[in-house]
């Protein structure tokens, strides 16, 4: 056999082997599917649906229950007599074909059996559930009926025993209980007739009704208690308290209390109608509203009642405070009027004091009106209390403001004395500065210094003239004195700079003579002397000679300067 023939034989052998293996795999898979379908048929048989039908027939079902049984019995009969036998036939053929490896034919029969059994098995499970529910419904309905009826009897017994607690709602509650009693009769009748489905629906209705009434009863009791007892007692108390307060000379203008009480009584009556009709949600909202309105009425009376002791206890105190503050205001106005003759009051103190005096007088007039209203029985104590508390706060503020103004104007006398002393001191300091320069016998003074000196002398003269006036503006004078003080200090510094520069020029020129043969030194000496003697520019003269000497002998000027300031400090 040639190599090519060998390869062909090997390939053919492999193909045969693969085909055989595939056939075996498909055979086993299809066998498993056949067994699974056969198990489904066995499970349907184990459901014993035929037995359930026999037992249900014995129950003599009626109505909705009978209709349900009839529908699902028909469904089961069709499955048992037509669908399952057809599926079994397909499975038997498929099993035989699969055993003889007629795999395609077997596959076709398996598919047909699967199409039948998929729906048939689901229908069988649903049928079993329906039959089970029907079989158990009678027992469950009876148990539920007994439980609900016991609850109903207890509920009715409690309602009858505590009927007085439900007030006008009792009739409607009785109607609810009567409706439930009729539903019990209907459920019992349906059960007897075999209509378990409809009986169960009625029992569910009864259960919901029992829960609803059970929830309503405590709310009804509480609402009846509020309407018939709590609110009535509170309104009676409000009415009696208001009348007593009126006889005790209380006076309320915020609202007509008796009219409000009458209005709330009407609301209570309207709420009672909601109770009669068992409209609990609307009733609860109305009760909450009534509570708020009664609370508001209590607040009005309590507010007036609590305000009265404050008014009575503080009446004399406020009178004393007002009288004292009137005297203080009058005295301050007189004092400021007198001071205004000698000093300019730059912060409108006099007008402010008059305004405060007027405000205190207005308070005193209001106080008089309030006390007269109290005496006449027309005083609203809460309003008076609020007014007097504000009055007390304002009196404290006014007193503090007046004390500060008095202290500020009292300081004007001291400020004038200080200003005069300052002017005299500035004159002396400026004079000393000028005499000190004269003692140095310098060729002259720089123009800038002369201008500064003239400015300071003029400023001092101007303020001295202002201080001699009949009516002084001490705030303006104080600001001018601050400026003069700064200028005098600046003048002193300028004087010191002139003296130090002049002395150092002379010292440096003397030292530079040791280099008199140096052309740059000679030129610098000539330039420095010109600035010194002709232009009185001592600073530039010093810069000129110092720069020249530093170039010839670095560090020399710094030694001269240090020596000069050291000797000056020691002397």
Coordinates of C-alpha atoms in Angstrom, one line a residue, residues 168 227 266-279 283:
X168 CA -73.7 60.4 68.8
X227 CA -65.9 67.3 72.2
X266 CA -70.2 76.3 67.0
X267 CA -67.1 74.5 65.7
X268 CA -67.5 71.9 68.4
X269 CA -71.2 71.4 67.4
X270 CA -70.2 71.0 63.7
X271 CA -67.5 68.5 64.7
X272 CA -70.1 66.5 66.6
X273 CA -71.9 66.0 63.3
X274 CA -68.7 64.6 61.8
X275 CA -68.6 62.2 64.8
X276 CA -72.2 61.1 64.2
X277 CA -71.3 60.3 60.6
X278 CA -68.0 58.6 61.6
X279 CA -66.0 60.9 59.3
X283 CA -63.1 65.1 62.5

